[in-house]
mmCIF file of C-alpha atoms in Angstrom:
data_model
loop_
_atom_site.group_PDB
_atom_site.id
_atom_site.type_symbol
_atom_site.label_atom_id
_atom_site.label_comp_id
_atom_site.label_asym_id
_atom_site.label_seq_id
_atom_site.Cartn_x
_atom_site.Cartn_y
_atom_site.Cartn_z
ATOM 1 C CA MET K 1 44.149 -64.185 45.857
ATOM 2 C CA ARG K 2 40.757 -64.149 47.531
ATOM 3 C CA PRO K 3 41.409 -60.786 49.315
ATOM 4 C CA LEU K 4 42.516 -59.281 46.015
ATOM 5 C CA LEU K 5 39.325 -60.370 44.270
ATOM 6 C CA PHE K 6 37.242 -58.914 47.123
ATOM 7 C CA VAL K 7 38.983 -55.538 46.782
ATOM 8 C CA LEU K 8 38.441 -55.427 43.002
ATOM 9 C CA PHE K 9 34.766 -56.380 43.419
ATOM 10 C CA SER K 10 34.270 -53.641 46.036
ATOM 11 C CA CYS K 11 35.852 -51.018 43.783
ATOM 12 C CA SER K 12 33.664 -52.007 40.871
ATOM 13 C CA LEU K 13 30.552 -51.685 43.055
ATOM 14 C CA SER K 14 31.681 -48.274 44.298
ATOM 15 C CA PHE K 15 32.330 -47.073 40.756
ATOM 16 C CA ALA K 16 28.922 -48.280 39.576
ATOM 17 C CA ALA K 17 27.225 -46.652 42.548
ATOM 18 C CA GLY K 18 29.140 -43.444 41.928
ATOM 19 C CA SER K 19 28.121 -43.328 38.275
ATOM 20 C CA ASP K 20 24.491 -43.962 39.216
ATOM 21 C CA THR K 21 24.677 -41.243 41.830
ATOM 22 C CA ASP K 22 26.094 -38.812 39.287
ATOM 23 C CA SER K 23 23.316 -39.598 36.845
ATOM 24 C CA LEU K 24 20.713 -39.232 39.554
ATOM 25 C CA THR K 25 22.082 -35.893 40.736
ATOM 26 C CA ARG K 26 20.991 -34.434 37.414
ATOM 27 C CA PHE K 27 17.438 -34.479 38.702
ATOM 28 C CA ARG K 28 15.917 -32.575 41.547
ATOM 29 C CA ARG K 29 12.218 -32.931 42.290
ATOM 30 C CA GLY K 30 11.669 -34.284 38.792
ATOM 31 C CA ALA K 31 13.516 -31.463 36.993
ATOM 32 C CA ASP K 32 16.614 -32.106 34.887
ATOM 33 C CA LEU K 33 19.177 -29.660 36.258
ATOM 34 C CA THR K 34 21.546 -30.191 33.333
ATOM 35 C CA ALA K 35 18.951 -29.300 30.714
ATOM 36 C CA PRO K 36 19.458 -25.954 29.000
ATOM 37 C CA ALA K 37 17.780 -23.106 30.811
ATOM 38 C CA ALA K 38 14.544 -21.756 29.456
ATOM 39 C CA PRO K 39 15.072 -18.610 27.414
ATOM 40 C CA ASP K 40 14.534 -15.330 29.190
ATOM 41 C CA THR K 41 11.350 -13.895 27.711
ATOM 42 C CA ARG K 42 11.082 -10.867 29.937
ATOM 43 C CA GLY K 43 10.042 -7.872 27.911
ATOM 44 C CA GLU K 44 8.270 -9.933 25.257
ATOM 45 C CA LEU K 45 4.621 -9.522 24.350
ATOM 46 C CA ASP K 46 3.536 -12.808 25.946
ATOM 47 C CA ASP K 47 5.348 -12.670 29.270
ATOM 48 C CA TRP K 48 2.409 -11.484 31.368
ATOM 49 C CA GLU K 49 1.674 -14.821 33.023
ATOM 50 C CA LEU K 50 -0.267 -13.111 35.789
ATOM 51 C CA PHE K 51 -2.697 -11.729 33.211
ATOM 52 C CA GLU K 52 -2.403 -14.470 30.565
ATOM 53 C CA PRO K 53 -2.575 -17.690 32.599
ATOM 54 C CA GLY K 54 -2.442 -20.280 29.861
ATOM 55 C CA ASP K 55 -3.352 -21.317 26.366
ATOM 56 C CA PHE K 56 -6.746 -22.690 27.404
ATOM 57 C CA LEU K 57 -7.905 -19.395 28.870
ATOM 58 C CA GLU K 58 -6.542 -17.589 25.805
ATOM 59 C CA ARG K 59 -8.635 -19.811 23.525
ATOM 60 C CA VAL K 60 -11.704 -19.169 25.670
ATOM 61 C CA ILE K 61 -11.086 -15.435 25.555
ATOM 62 C CA ARG K 62 -10.827 -15.564 21.763
ATOM 63 C CA LYS K 63 -14.216 -17.258 21.591
ATOM 64 C CA VAL K 64 -15.976 -14.644 23.694
ATOM 65 C CA SER K 65 -13.921 -11.624 22.612
ATOM 66 C CA PHE K 66 -16.418 -10.625 19.924
ATOM 67 C CA LEU K 67 -19.250 -10.677 22.460
ATOM 68 C CA PHE K 68 -17.090 -8.650 24.844
ATOM 69 C CA VAL K 69 -16.495 -6.038 22.129
ATOM 70 C CA LEU K 70 -20.232 -5.774 21.452
ATOM 71 C CA ILE K 71 -20.904 -5.271 25.159
ATOM 72 C CA ILE K 72 -18.393 -2.405 25.328
ATOM 73 C CA ILE K 73 -19.810 -0.753 22.195
ATOM 74 C CA GLY K 74 -23.317 -1.177 23.575
ATOM 75 C CA SER K 75 -22.333 0.416 26.876
ATOM 76 C CA GLY K 76 -21.026 3.446 24.979
ATOM 77 C CA ALA K 77 -24.282 3.752 23.042
ATOM 78 C CA LEU K 78 -26.284 3.362 26.261
ATOM 79 C CA ALA K 79 -24.243 6.104 27.923
ATOM 80 C CA ARG K 80 -25.066 8.438 25.034
ATOM 81 C CA VAL K 81 -28.796 7.617 24.990
ATOM 82 C CA ASN K 82 -29.284 7.858 28.753
ATOM 83 C CA GLY K 83 -27.075 10.903 29.154
ATOM 84 C CA THR K 84 -24.891 9.052 31.664
ATOM 85 C CA LEU K 85 -21.732 10.543 30.155
ATOM 86 C CA ALA K 86 -21.684 14.198 29.167
ATOM 87 C CA ARG K 87 -20.365 15.059 25.723
ATOM 88 C CA GLU K 88 -17.538 17.115 27.218
ATOM 89 C CA ARG K 89 -16.346 14.145 29.274
ATOM 90 C CA ALA K 90 -16.545 11.872 26.228
ATOM 91 C CA ASP K 91 -14.389 14.333 24.297
ATOM 92 C CA SER K 92 -11.884 14.323 27.160
ATOM 93 C CA LEU K 93 -11.841 10.514 27.113
ATOM 94 C CA ARG K 94 -11.241 10.624 23.359
ATOM 95 C CA ARG K 95 -8.245 12.920 23.798
ATOM 96 C CA VAL K 96 -6.782 10.699 26.521
ATOM 97 C CA CYS K 97 -7.381 7.616 24.384
ATOM 98 C CA PHE K 98 -5.569 8.945 21.307
ATOM 99 C CA THR K 99 -2.889 11.106 22.914
ATOM 100 C CA CYS K 100 -1.893 8.895 25.882
ATOM 101 C CA LEU K 101 -3.210 5.326 25.591
ATOM 102 C CA LEU K 102 -2.607 4.813 21.862
ATOM 103 C CA PRO K 103 0.968 6.224 21.867
ATOM 104 C CA ALA K 104 1.943 3.939 24.772
ATOM 105 C CA PHE K 105 0.287 0.964 23.076
ATOM 106 C CA LEU K 106 2.112 1.543 19.779
ATOM 107 C CA LEU K 107 5.466 2.305 21.405
ATOM 108 C CA ARG K 108 5.526 -0.996 23.304
ATOM 109 C CA HIS K 109 4.281 -3.155 20.453
ATOM 110 C CA ILE K 110 6.579 -1.620 17.831
ATOM 111 C CA TRP K 111 9.531 -1.843 20.208
ATOM 112 C CA LEU K 112 8.942 -5.547 20.861
ATOM 113 C CA CYS K 113 7.816 -6.823 17.456
ATOM 114 C CA GLN K 114 10.143 -9.143 15.551
ATOM 115 C CA LEU K 115 11.517 -7.382 12.467
ATOM 116 C CA ASP K 116 13.274 -9.273 9.685
ATOM 117 C CA GLY K 117 16.331 -7.394 8.464
ATOM 118 C CA GLN K 118 16.026 -9.034 5.046
ATOM 119 C CA LEU K 119 12.740 -7.206 4.523
ATOM 120 C CA TYR K 120 14.067 -3.682 4.998
ATOM 121 C CA ALA K 121 14.118 -3.305 1.188
ATOM 122 C CA LEU K 122 10.335 -3.587 1.413
ATOM 123 C CA ALA K 123 10.274 -0.292 3.302
ATOM 124 C CA ALA K 124 11.080 1.717 0.177
ATOM 125 C CA TRP K 125 8.311 -0.022 -1.764
ATOM 126 C CA SER K 126 5.848 0.638 1.051
ATOM 127 C CA PHE K 127 6.693 4.322 1.129
ATOM 128 C CA ALA K 128 6.367 4.582 -2.664
ATOM 129 C CA PHE K 129 3.028 2.755 -2.872
ATOM 130 C CA HIS K 130 1.533 4.738 0.006
ATOM 131 C CA GLY K 131 2.687 7.920 -1.714
ATOM 132 C CA LEU K 132 0.881 6.760 -4.849
ATOM 133 C CA TRP K 133 -2.219 5.993 -2.778
ATOM 134 C CA PHE K 134 -2.097 9.479 -1.258
ATOM 135 C CA ALA K 135 -1.815 11.112 -4.686
ATOM 136 C CA LEU K 136 -4.708 9.104 -6.127
ATOM 137 C CA SER K 137 -6.846 9.879 -3.078
ATOM 138 C CA VAL K 138 -6.216 13.608 -3.417
ATOM 139 C CA ARG K 139 -7.080 13.574 -7.110
ATOM 140 C CA ALA K 140 -10.224 11.476 -6.674
ATOM 141 C CA SER K 141 -11.455 13.619 -3.767
ATOM 142 C CA GLN K 142 -11.053 16.776 -5.827
ATOM 143 C CA ALA K 143 -13.048 15.212 -8.654
ATOM 144 C CA LEU K 144 -15.853 13.990 -6.360
ATOM 145 C CA GLU K 145 -16.085 17.125 -4.201
ATOM 146 C CA PRO K 146 -15.114 20.109 -6.376
ATOM 147 C CA LYS K 147 -17.212 22.610 -4.375
ATOM 148 C CA ASP K 148 -17.465 21.408 -0.797
ATOM 149 C CA ARG K 149 -14.082 21.918 0.771
ATOM 150 C CA GLN K 150 -14.925 20.206 4.047
ATOM 151 C CA MET K 151 -16.355 17.127 2.329
ATOM 152 C CA ARG K 152 -13.298 17.029 0.070
ATOM 153 C CA GLY K 153 -11.060 16.825 3.103
ATOM 154 C CA TRP K 154 -13.273 14.209 4.769
ATOM 155 C CA THR K 155 -13.195 12.058 1.611
ATOM 156 C CA MET K 156 -9.388 12.241 1.642
ATOM 157 C CA LEU K 157 -9.385 11.110 5.264
ATOM 158 C CA MET K 158 -11.677 8.151 4.656
ATOM 159 C CA SER K 159 -10.029 6.949 1.448
ATOM 160 C CA GLN K 160 -6.512 6.278 2.776
ATOM 161 C CA GLY K 161 -4.671 5.022 5.842
ATOM 162 C CA ALA K 162 -5.217 1.541 7.255
ATOM 163 C CA MET K 163 -5.745 -0.170 10.611
ATOM 164 C CA ASN K 164 -3.819 -3.466 10.541
ATOM 165 C CA SER K 165 -4.623 -4.687 14.050
ATOM 166 C CA PHE K 166 -7.222 -7.131 12.685
ATOM 167 C CA LEU K 167 -4.755 -8.528 10.147
ATOM 168 C CA TYR K 168 -1.981 -9.570 12.541
ATOM 169 C CA PRO K 169 -3.863 -12.357 14.359
ATOM 170 C CA LEU K 170 -5.222 -13.544 11.001
ATOM 171 C CA LEU K 171 -1.668 -13.990 9.696
ATOM 172 C CA LEU K 172 -0.430 -15.732 12.832
ATOM 173 C CA GLY K 173 -3.336 -18.166 12.801
ATOM 174 C CA ASN K 174 -2.592 -19.367 9.255
ATOM 175 C CA GLU K 175 0.123 -21.978 8.778
ATOM 176 C CA ASN K 176 1.020 -20.722 5.294
ATOM 177 C CA PHE K 177 1.774 -17.229 6.581
ATOM 178 C CA GLY K 178 2.737 -17.170 10.271
ATOM 179 C CA GLU K 179 5.657 -15.251 11.805
ATOM 180 C CA LYS K 180 7.421 -14.422 8.527
ATOM 181 C CA SER K 181 4.334 -12.784 7.099
ATOM 182 C CA LEU K 182 3.772 -10.870 10.341
ATOM 183 C CA ALA K 183 7.281 -9.390 10.108
ATOM 184 C CA CYS K 184 6.522 -8.405 6.504
ATOM 185 C CA ALA K 185 3.235 -6.749 7.517
ATOM 186 C CA VAL K 186 4.920 -4.814 10.318
ATOM 187 C CA ILE K 187 7.641 -3.478 7.989
ATOM 188 C CA TRP K 188 5.002 -2.482 5.445
ATOM 189 C CA ASP K 189 2.944 -0.753 8.132
ATOM 190 C CA LEU K 190 5.800 1.188 9.730
ATOM 191 C CA SER K 191 7.413 2.302 6.478
ATOM 192 C CA GLY K 192 4.404 3.753 4.680
ATOM 193 C CA ASN K 193 1.093 3.424 6.464
ATOM 194 C CA MET K 194 2.448 5.008 9.652
ATOM 195 C CA TRP K 195 3.321 8.231 7.800
ATOM 196 C CA ILE K 196 -0.125 8.344 6.207
ATOM 197 C CA CYS K 197 -2.061 7.725 9.432
ATOM 198 C CA GLN K 198 0.021 9.730 11.893
ATOM 199 C CA PHE K 199 1.243 12.566 9.679
ATOM 200 C CA ALA K 200 -0.641 13.028 6.395
ATOM 201 C CA LEU K 201 -4.119 12.474 7.841
ATOM 202 C CA PHE K 202 -3.472 14.977 10.627
ATOM 203 C CA ALA K 203 -2.291 17.581 8.109
ATOM 204 C CA ILE K 204 -5.337 16.948 5.897
ATOM 205 C CA ALA K 205 -7.749 17.221 8.834
ATOM 206 C CA ALA K 206 -6.159 20.473 9.987
ATOM 207 C CA TYR K 207 -6.019 22.000 6.501
ATOM 208 C CA PHE K 208 -9.636 21.255 5.551
ATOM 209 C CA LYS K 209 -11.245 21.866 8.938
ATOM 210 C CA PRO K 210 -14.044 24.474 9.166
ATOM 211 C CA GLY K 211 -12.650 28.008 9.165
ATOM 212 C CA ALA K 212 -9.057 26.884 8.530
ATOM 213 C CA LEU K 213 -8.500 29.569 5.878
ATOM 214 C CA GLY K 214 -10.243 32.348 7.757
ATOM 215 C CA ASP K 215 -13.602 31.827 6.099
ATOM 216 C CA GLU K 216 -16.895 31.587 7.926
ATOM 217 C CA PRO K 217 -17.439 28.362 9.872
ATOM 218 C CA GLU K 218 -19.157 25.779 7.737
ATOM 219 C CA ARG K 219 -22.616 24.608 8.570
ATOM 220 C CA GLU K 220 -22.700 21.235 10.198
ATOM 221 C CA LEU K 221 -23.854 18.160 8.333
ATOM 222 C CA ASN K 222 -27.515 17.993 9.200
ATOM 223 C CA ASP K 223 -29.402 14.849 10.006
ATOM 224 C CA LEU K 224 -30.776 12.426 7.545
ATOM 225 C CA ASP K 225 -33.021 14.556 5.335
ATOM 226 C CA ALA K 226 -30.650 17.292 4.174
ATOM 227 C CA GLU K 227 -31.829 18.450 0.760
ATOM 228 C CA GLU K 228 -28.590 19.860 -0.560
ATOM 229 C CA GLU K 229 -25.944 17.200 -0.681
ATOM 230 C CA GLY K 230 -23.218 19.247 -2.278
ATOM 231 C CA GLU K 231 -23.137 22.702 -0.729
ATOM 232 C CA SER K 232 -25.005 22.044 2.508
ATOM 233 C CA LEU K 233 -21.762 21.495 4.394
ATOM 234 C CA LEU K 234 -20.112 24.788 3.522
ATOM 235 C CA SER K 235 -21.192 28.369 3.249
ATOM 236 C CA LYS K 236 -19.775 30.521 0.549
ATOM 237 C CA SER K 237 -16.131 31.132 1.293
ATOM 238 C CA LYS K 238 -14.356 34.424 1.211
ATOM 239 C CA SER K 239 -11.698 35.431 -1.249
ATOM 240 C CA ARG K 240 -8.951 33.561 0.583
ATOM 241 C CA GLU K 241 -10.705 30.245 0.061
ATOM 242 C CA HIS K 242 -11.250 31.052 -3.614
ATOM 243 C CA GLY K 243 -7.534 31.684 -3.900
ATOM 244 C CA SER K 244 -6.868 28.276 -2.390
ATOM 245 C CA ASP K 245 -9.325 26.618 -4.786
ATOM 246 C CA GLU K 246 -7.518 28.230 -7.720
ATOM 247 C CA LYS K 247 -4.338 26.603 -6.487
ATOM 248 C CA LEU K 248 -6.015 23.267 -6.010
ATOM 249 C CA HIS K 249 -7.699 23.238 -9.403
ATOM 250 C CA GLY K 250 -5.008 24.950 -11.462
ATOM 251 C CA GLY K 251 -7.033 28.071 -12.299
ATOM 252 C CA GLY K 252 -10.252 26.330 -13.234
ATOM 253 C CA ALA K 253 -8.647 23.447 -15.099
ATOM 254 C CA GLY K 254 -8.947 20.912 -12.306
ATOM 255 C CA LYS K 255 -9.903 18.020 -14.526
ATOM 256 C CA ALA K 256 -6.898 18.570 -16.759
ATOM 257 C CA ALA K 257 -4.442 19.123 -13.907
ATOM 258 C CA SER K 258 -2.044 16.312 -13.286
ATOM 259 C CA ILE K 259 -1.610 14.529 -9.971
ATOM 260 C CA GLN K 260 1.774 16.167 -9.578
ATOM 261 C CA SER K 261 0.393 19.687 -9.948
ATOM 262 C CA SER K 262 -2.418 18.883 -7.495
ATOM 263 C CA LEU K 263 0.018 17.693 -4.864
ATOM 264 C CA GLN K 264 2.236 20.714 -5.442
ATOM 265 C CA ALA K 265 -0.723 23.038 -5.006
ATOM 266 C CA ILE K 266 -1.699 21.408 -1.724
ATOM 267 C CA ALA K 267 1.886 21.453 -0.474
ATOM 268 C CA GLU K 268 2.116 25.177 -1.230
ATOM 269 C CA GLY K 269 -1.236 25.852 0.433
ATOM 270 C CA VAL K 270 -0.659 23.957 3.684
ATOM 271 C CA PRO K 271 0.593 26.375 6.357
ATOM 272 C CA ARG K 272 3.889 25.576 8.030
ATOM 273 C CA GLU K 273 2.157 25.490 11.430
ATOM 274 C CA ILE K 274 0.084 22.495 10.344
ATOM 275 C CA ILE K 275 3.186 20.584 9.252
ATOM 276 C CA ILE K 276 4.925 21.330 12.549
ATOM 277 C CA ASP K 277 1.877 20.279 14.579
ATOM 278 C CA ALA K 278 1.615 17.049 12.599
ATOM 279 C CA LEU K 279 5.264 16.206 13.288
ATOM 280 C CA GLN K 280 4.752 16.868 17.005
ATOM 281 C CA GLN K 281 1.857 14.432 17.442
ATOM 282 C CA PRO K 282 2.525 11.954 20.307
ATOM 283 C CA VAL K 283 1.399 9.008 18.175
ATOM 284 C CA LEU K 284 3.921 9.757 15.414
ATOM 285 C CA ILE K 285 6.727 10.402 17.902
ATOM 286 C CA CYS K 286 6.096 7.099 19.696
ATOM 287 C CA CYS K 287 5.940 5.165 16.411
ATOM 288 C CA ILE K 288 9.283 6.560 15.269
ATOM 289 C CA LEU K 289 10.853 6.043 18.709
ATOM 290 C CA GLY K 290 9.656 2.442 18.898
ATOM 291 C CA PHE K 291 11.013 1.680 15.434
ATOM 292 C CA VAL K 292 14.430 3.209 16.227
ATOM 293 C CA LEU K 293 14.710 1.281 19.507
ATOM 294 C CA ASN K 294 13.711 -1.922 17.737
ATOM 295 C CA PHE K 295 16.118 -1.333 14.851
ATOM 296 C CA PHE K 296 19.088 -0.897 17.209
ATOM 297 C CA SER K 297 17.976 -3.891 19.359
ATOM 298 C CA VAL K 298 17.640 -1.839 22.532
ATOM 299 C CA PRO K 299 16.168 -4.120 25.239
ATOM 300 C CA LEU K 300 12.938 -3.072 26.909
ATOM 301 C CA PRO K 301 13.560 -3.024 30.676
ATOM 302 C CA ALA K 302 10.808 -4.117 33.031
ATOM 303 C CA ILE K 303 10.741 -0.671 34.653
ATOM 304 C CA ALA K 304 9.542 0.740 31.304
ATOM 305 C CA ASP K 305 7.650 -2.317 30.072
ATOM 306 C CA THR K 306 5.202 -2.432 32.968
ATOM 307 C CA PRO K 307 4.022 1.214 32.768
ATOM 308 C CA LEU K 308 3.693 1.024 28.982
ATOM 309 C CA TRP K 309 1.591 -2.114 29.272
ATOM 310 C CA VAL K 310 -0.629 -0.660 31.999
ATOM 311 C CA ILE K 311 -1.183 2.576 30.073
ATOM 312 C CA GLY K 312 -1.468 1.128 26.573
ATOM 313 C CA GLU K 313 -3.569 -2.009 26.947
ATOM 314 C CA PRO K 314 -6.844 -0.182 27.907
ATOM 315 C CA TYR K 315 -6.673 1.619 24.533
ATOM 316 C CA LYS K 316 -8.923 -0.814 22.660
ATOM 317 C CA ILE K 317 -11.494 -0.859 25.468
ATOM 318 C CA ALA K 318 -11.702 2.938 25.391
ATOM 319 C CA LEU K 319 -11.844 2.885 21.581
ATOM 320 C CA TYR K 320 -14.778 0.451 21.478
ATOM 321 C CA PHE K 321 -16.626 2.538 24.071
ATOM 322 C CA LEU K 322 -16.117 5.689 21.989
ATOM 323 C CA VAL K 323 -17.347 3.888 18.860
ATOM 324 C CA GLY K 324 -20.588 3.151 20.696
ATOM 325 C CA PHE K 325 -20.865 6.651 22.124
ATOM 326 C CA TYR K 326 -20.239 8.562 18.877
ATOM 327 C CA GLY K 327 -21.767 6.011 16.509
ATOM 328 C CA ASP K 328 -25.411 6.793 15.918
ATOM 329 C CA HIS K 329 -25.908 4.259 13.132
ATOM 330 C CA ARG K 330 -29.192 5.696 11.880
ATOM 331 C CA VAL K 331 -28.253 6.754 8.377
ATOM 332 C CA GLY K 332 -30.303 8.139 5.549
ATOM 333 C CA PRO K 333 -29.921 8.140 1.756
ATOM 334 C CA ASN K 334 -27.572 11.142 1.696
ATOM 335 C CA ASP K 335 -25.362 9.619 4.370
ATOM 336 C CA ILE K 336 -25.229 6.320 2.509
ATOM 337 C CA ASN K 337 -24.302 8.202 -0.663
ATOM 338 C CA ARG K 338 -21.448 10.050 1.053
ATOM 339 C CA MET K 339 -20.242 6.873 2.712
ATOM 340 C CA GLY K 340 -20.421 4.917 -0.524
ATOM 341 C CA ARG K 341 -18.437 7.493 -2.478
ATOM 342 C CA ALA K 342 -15.655 7.779 0.114
ATOM 343 C CA LEU K 343 -15.314 4.032 0.679
ATOM 344 C CA GLY K 344 -15.726 3.387 -3.047
ATOM 345 C CA VAL K 345 -12.693 5.577 -3.728
ATOM 346 C CA ARG K 346 -10.792 3.790 -0.991
ATOM 347 C CA TYR K 347 -11.394 0.259 -2.206
ATOM 348 C CA ALA K 348 -10.985 1.158 -5.888
ATOM 349 C CA ILE K 349 -7.497 2.528 -5.163
ATOM 350 C CA SER K 350 -6.741 -0.391 -2.858
ATOM 351 C CA ALA K 351 -7.765 -2.973 -5.460
ATOM 352 C CA SER K 352 -5.661 -1.284 -8.149
ATOM 353 C CA ILE K 353 -2.536 -1.264 -5.980
ATOM 354 C CA ILE K 354 -3.164 -4.878 -4.915
ATOM 355 C CA LEU K 355 -3.095 -5.961 -8.566
ATOM 356 C CA ILE K 356 0.188 -4.100 -9.104
ATOM 357 C CA VAL K 357 1.739 -5.576 -5.948
ATOM 358 C CA VAL K 358 0.782 -9.174 -6.717
ATOM 359 C CA ALA K 359 2.078 -8.861 -10.267
ATOM 360 C CA MET K 360 5.222 -6.770 -9.842
ATOM 361 C CA LEU K 361 6.565 -6.609 -6.274
ATOM 362 C CA PRO K 362 10.050 -8.249 -6.403
ATOM 363 C CA PHE K 363 9.654 -10.488 -3.353
ATOM 364 C CA GLU K 364 8.652 -14.075 -2.835
ATOM 365 C CA GLN K 365 5.025 -15.033 -3.288
ATOM 366 C CA MET K 366 4.063 -15.197 0.384
ATOM 367 C CA TYR K 367 5.338 -11.657 1.010
ATOM 368 C CA ARG K 368 3.401 -10.304 -1.983
ATOM 369 C CA TYR K 369 0.239 -11.906 -0.684
ATOM 370 C CA THR K 370 0.853 -10.462 2.793
ATOM 371 C CA VAL K 371 1.169 -6.954 1.362
ATOM 372 C CA ALA K 372 -2.036 -7.479 -0.624
ATOM 373 C CA LEU K 373 -3.877 -8.423 2.576
ATOM 374 C CA ALA K 374 -2.460 -5.347 4.348
ATOM 375 C CA LEU K 375 -3.679 -3.104 1.531
ATOM 376 C CA LEU K 376 -7.199 -4.404 2.133
ATOM 377 C CA SER K 377 -7.255 -3.319 5.809
ATOM 378 C CA PRO K 378 -10.054 -0.994 7.047
ATOM 379 C CA THR K 379 -9.877 2.718 7.793
ATOM 380 C CA SER K 380 -7.764 3.979 10.654
ATOM 381 C CA SER K 381 -9.445 4.377 14.045
ATOM 382 C CA TYR K 382 -7.404 7.590 14.454
ATOM 383 C CA LEU K 383 -9.943 9.345 12.208
ATOM 384 C CA ILE K 384 -12.431 9.469 15.082
ATOM 385 C CA HIS K 385 -10.035 11.695 16.980
ATOM 386 C CA LEU K 386 -9.039 13.812 13.979
ATOM 387 C CA VAL K 387 -12.598 14.577 12.873
ATOM 388 C CA GLY K 388 -13.738 15.298 16.427
ATOM 389 C CA GLU K 389 -10.707 17.342 17.417
ATOM 390 C CA HIS K 390 -10.732 19.594 14.349
ATOM 391 C CA GLY K 391 -14.376 20.585 14.663
ATOM 392 C CA TYR K 392 -15.880 18.870 11.640
ATOM 393 C CA GLY K 393 -19.199 18.705 13.465
ATOM 394 C CA GLU K 394 -21.423 16.086 15.039
ATOM 395 C CA GLY K 395 -22.763 14.880 11.701
ATOM 396 C CA LEU K 396 -19.410 14.082 10.123
ATOM 397 C CA LEU K 397 -18.130 12.548 13.353
ATOM 398 C CA ARG K 398 -21.122 10.205 13.382
ATOM 399 C CA LEU K 399 -20.609 9.436 9.696
ATOM 400 C CA THR K 400 -16.916 8.726 10.342
ATOM 401 C CA VAL K 401 -17.769 6.133 12.979
ATOM 402 C CA CYS K 402 -20.392 4.512 10.728
ATOM 403 C CA SER K 403 -18.014 4.446 7.770
ATOM 404 C CA GLY K 404 -15.281 2.914 9.908
ATOM 405 C CA PHE K 405 -17.681 0.201 11.056
ATOM 406 C CA VAL K 406 -18.727 -0.605 7.475
ATOM 407 C CA SER K 407 -15.096 -0.554 6.344
ATOM 408 C CA THR K 408 -14.132 -2.985 9.107
ATOM 409 C CA LEU K 409 -16.843 -5.429 8.022
ATOM 410 C CA VAL K 410 -15.957 -5.176 4.331
ATOM 411 C CA SER K 411 -12.218 -5.515 4.941
ATOM 412 C CA THR K 412 -12.545 -8.412 7.380
ATOM 413 C CA ILE K 413 -14.709 -10.388 4.970
ATOM 414 C CA GLY K 414 -12.472 -9.484 2.046
ATOM 415 C CA GLN K 415 -9.252 -10.423 3.854
ATOM 416 C CA ASN K 416 -10.613 -13.816 4.886
ATOM 417 C CA MET K 417 -11.818 -14.553 1.345
ATOM 418 C CA LEU K 418 -8.549 -13.377 -0.187
ATOM 419 C CA MET K 419 -6.517 -15.442 2.285
ATOM 420 C CA ALA K 420 -8.536 -18.538 1.335
ATOM 421 C CA VAL K 421 -7.617 -17.916 -2.307
ATOM 422 C CA PHE K 422 -3.955 -17.346 -1.455
ATOM 423 C CA ASN K 423 -3.817 -20.572 0.563
ATOM 424 C CA THR K 424 -4.644 -22.526 -2.575
ATOM 425 C CA MET K 425 -1.677 -20.903 -4.349
ATOM 426 C CA LEU K 426 1.007 -21.371 -1.682
#
């Protein structure tokens, strides 16, 4: 009997030891080996641990990022004042920035952003509202600038198209909006705003550029004390320009012409070459490619992710430098008047569409508020390239940079105030 009890006791000890050993083998150097593996985040926007070494450093960078931006803008202004960088080299940097860096930046970010399939119905609304914005901008620009063709085109450029890069972190940092609102903003941006910024604005800049219709090159916008505000930008055009103006104004009845007839006149007057060039822009091609790859859930391999990141991420640094280089912020009364009219048209149209969206868009409240915030975004940074590349002159390029800076301030303040109001309603 005693030997039998000893054997049973030994077996029970062995079983207990074995179970303890099995439970202990789960761990190795403090790590639970049976825990589910961490998700593979390769190819996502936040996987650059070598360059983004932790949340603490990211918070520190956010605190000093504004100062860093001011330093870059100041270095661009200093390079212009001291003559450190020749104008020809600055123009070359601008072309590289908007034809190489920006396309790579947009391709990677659009490819990797999280899109909500339930929001694809929003795409049709975005396209329709941006089409309405375009039509209203064309009509208002014709009414404000009936004589000066170049200023009419510049007003169209400044009064439509949005830069949403400041909105995205604002949405993510608010608990009432967050990831769902970001997906909504991305869909809204890609479905309508992308076609305005990367296609329509290019066609407008090319169509209204100096000498586009074979007329004499327009005189450049002079400095701050130009006496003639209306016709100082353009010399008298030849008969071909007058023919175009008859199309645009419906044979002298511009005020009575409808928006539809105005758009039809512009569509008939825009040469086919301009449309083809607009469709071949690297920025537009990369936006469409990124959206298609995202829509079909094509993974971004590391062999493509790394070069796109290396090429695209310096885009904002180059952009801030160019803002400082081209942005002589000494403005006079005439410049302020031109700026005020263009931005006034922009925000009047934006406010009108915001009221329609908040009241009528058939989506839940948070999505309507997100679209309203997107509609309040500032002018597109792409305008710096378009105005400079199409020969609008030093004066209008400077005024474009100044207007973009003012628009960024107005939109940032407005978006933060509007978000505070929306937070009380959600």
